[in-house]
Each structure stands twice: as structure tokens, then as C-alpha cells.
């Protein structure tokens, strides 16, 4: 619980779980804003209580959060109010199947983080995201990655579960696995291209974080060192092979037409 409270107190750019993704998203939004000469229209599908939506709104962008949970939307409203960005954050109850009804004009950026693992049809969801994007619009996609589950199960001595995660079609390690599916880089790239989106940036995130014992993160200095290591892996193409072991896979893709 104490560790969870420390994570919540951390900013999006300094939390071990979000910093690498935010760094890429923030840089992309700055480039888009320079090209368009205006703030962005953003859709955050499954954005929950606004972990990304509120910082994007604080940067001046207009954010629509489409989220199935009314409790999460209530938390989003409170969070946006506390941050002073209520006028730029708009919560709507729905999911990928209702986007065409909820998105009134094409958006410049879609955040879809931790959603594809749970939807009935990931390909259809990616297609729905593409349909609401403006030309040259960007999708930020974050999904759970298969090899991280293989490694974590093996290190825990659960070798049969590790093998199951490696060879199963959905990347699950067994019936008790809490995630409905995990992905490989090639699977995500293929789905994006099939939907008319071109991957332009791919990184593995949380390569070490989920494997480090909590006892090794007793101090702020320890957490800062781990964050620096994670960012070093994310920023260096020479370490791309390590990215395949990350608990998360973060991909930016662009709609070309």
C-alpha cells in the first residue's frame, strides 16, 4: 500500500510505470501542435480517472475520455476539477463500439492504453480508432507483452506456466492468468498496418520494474535509479532486444491518408 501511495504521488513524468510512455506521447503532441498550429483534439479510450487525460489537458489540449465505468468517470471529473482543467476534459460513458456516436469530429491523437487486452476483438477496436483519426493523426497504443510473462513465470519457478505463455495463441500462462491476452510486437504491427495505420515508434516499457523486489525500492534514490535505467533502455535502439522483455509494449502509429 505504501508503494502504491508513492506511485500515486509521483507525477506522470516521474512515475516508474508511466514516465517512458509519457515522454514519447508528450514529444509527439508537441510535434503535432507545431505542425497544426493549434492545440490537439485528443481521444483517450478507456482513460479511467484521467492519468493521461488530465496532464494532456494541462498542456492545453482538449481531451475526450471514453470509459465504460461510471465510477472512473466520476473520479475523472474530480481529478480534472482539482487540476483546474474541467473545461478541457470531457468524460463520456462508452467503449470502442460507440466511438462513432461519441466522437463528433476527427481527433488528432488517440490514447489506447491497457484496453486491447480486454476487448472482444482487438482488430475491430484498432479499426474503430483509425476511423475517428484525422489524416496524419496519431495512435498511442500500450499493451501487455508476452515475453514478460514468460520471464516472470520462469523466474518464479513456474516453468510449465512460462512455456504455456510462450506457446499459447493469447500469451496467457494458464486459467488463473488475470489477463485475457498479451501481444507480440509483430502481432501489434500487423494489426495496425491491416487497419491502415503505420507504426513509427515502438518501445518496450517496464523491462525491469515488475521484476524488482519491493525491498529493493526502499528509497527515492532507488526508485530514481530504476527509472533512469528504464528510460535508458527505452531511448537506445541498441537495447531494443531488451524492450521485448518489457511488461508493456508502447507503439505510436500514424494514419497516412
GROMACS .gro file of C-alpha atoms in nm, residues 24-43 56 61 106-111 133-140 200 252-255:
model
   41
   24UNK     CA    1   0.703   0.968  -2.610
   25UNK     CA    2   0.343   1.091  -2.605
   26UNK     CA    3   0.442   1.440  -2.489
   27UNK     CA    4   0.709   1.471  -2.760
   28UNK     CA    5   0.462   1.355  -3.025
   29UNK     CA    6   0.196   1.603  -2.915
   30UNK     CA    7   0.447   1.887  -2.924
   31UNK     CA    8   0.539   1.798  -3.284
   32UNK     CA    9   0.175   1.775  -3.386
   33UNK     CA   10   0.090   2.105  -3.220
   34UNK     CA   11   0.376   2.277  -3.404
   35UNK     CA   12   0.261   2.131  -3.736
   36UNK     CA   13  -0.107   2.214  -3.686
   37UNK     CA   14  -0.057   2.549  -3.517
   38UNK     CA   15  -0.320   2.473  -3.253
   39UNK     CA   16  -0.396   2.256  -2.952
   40UNK     CA   17  -0.488   1.897  -3.027
   41UNK     CA   18  -0.819   1.717  -3.013
   42UNK     CA   19  -0.749   1.403  -2.811
   43UNK     CA   20  -0.945   1.084  -2.751
   56UNK     CA   21  -0.270   1.641  -2.168
   61UNK     CA   22  -0.524   2.009  -2.535
  106UNK     CA   23  -1.189   1.366  -3.615
  107UNK     CA   24  -0.924   1.367  -3.345
  108UNK     CA   25  -0.551   1.432  -3.374
  109UNK     CA   26  -0.439   1.185  -3.108
  110UNK     CA   27  -0.588   0.866  -2.967
  111UNK     CA   28  -0.454   0.713  -2.645
  133UNK     CA   29  -0.850   0.985  -3.653
  134UNK     CA   30  -0.784   1.286  -3.870
  135UNK     CA   31  -0.533   1.243  -4.155
  136UNK     CA   32  -0.182   1.227  -4.006
  137UNK     CA   33  -0.341   1.163  -3.670
  138UNK     CA   34  -0.150   0.953  -3.417
  139UNK     CA   35  -0.248   0.649  -3.211
  140UNK     CA   36  -0.064   0.580  -2.885
  200UNK     CA   37   0.651   0.496  -3.635
  252UNK     CA   38   0.291   0.510  -3.190
  253UNK     CA   39   0.123   0.477  -3.529
  254UNK     CA   40   0.011   0.734  -3.784
  255UNK     CA   41  -0.288   0.742  -4.015
   0.00000   0.00000   0.00000
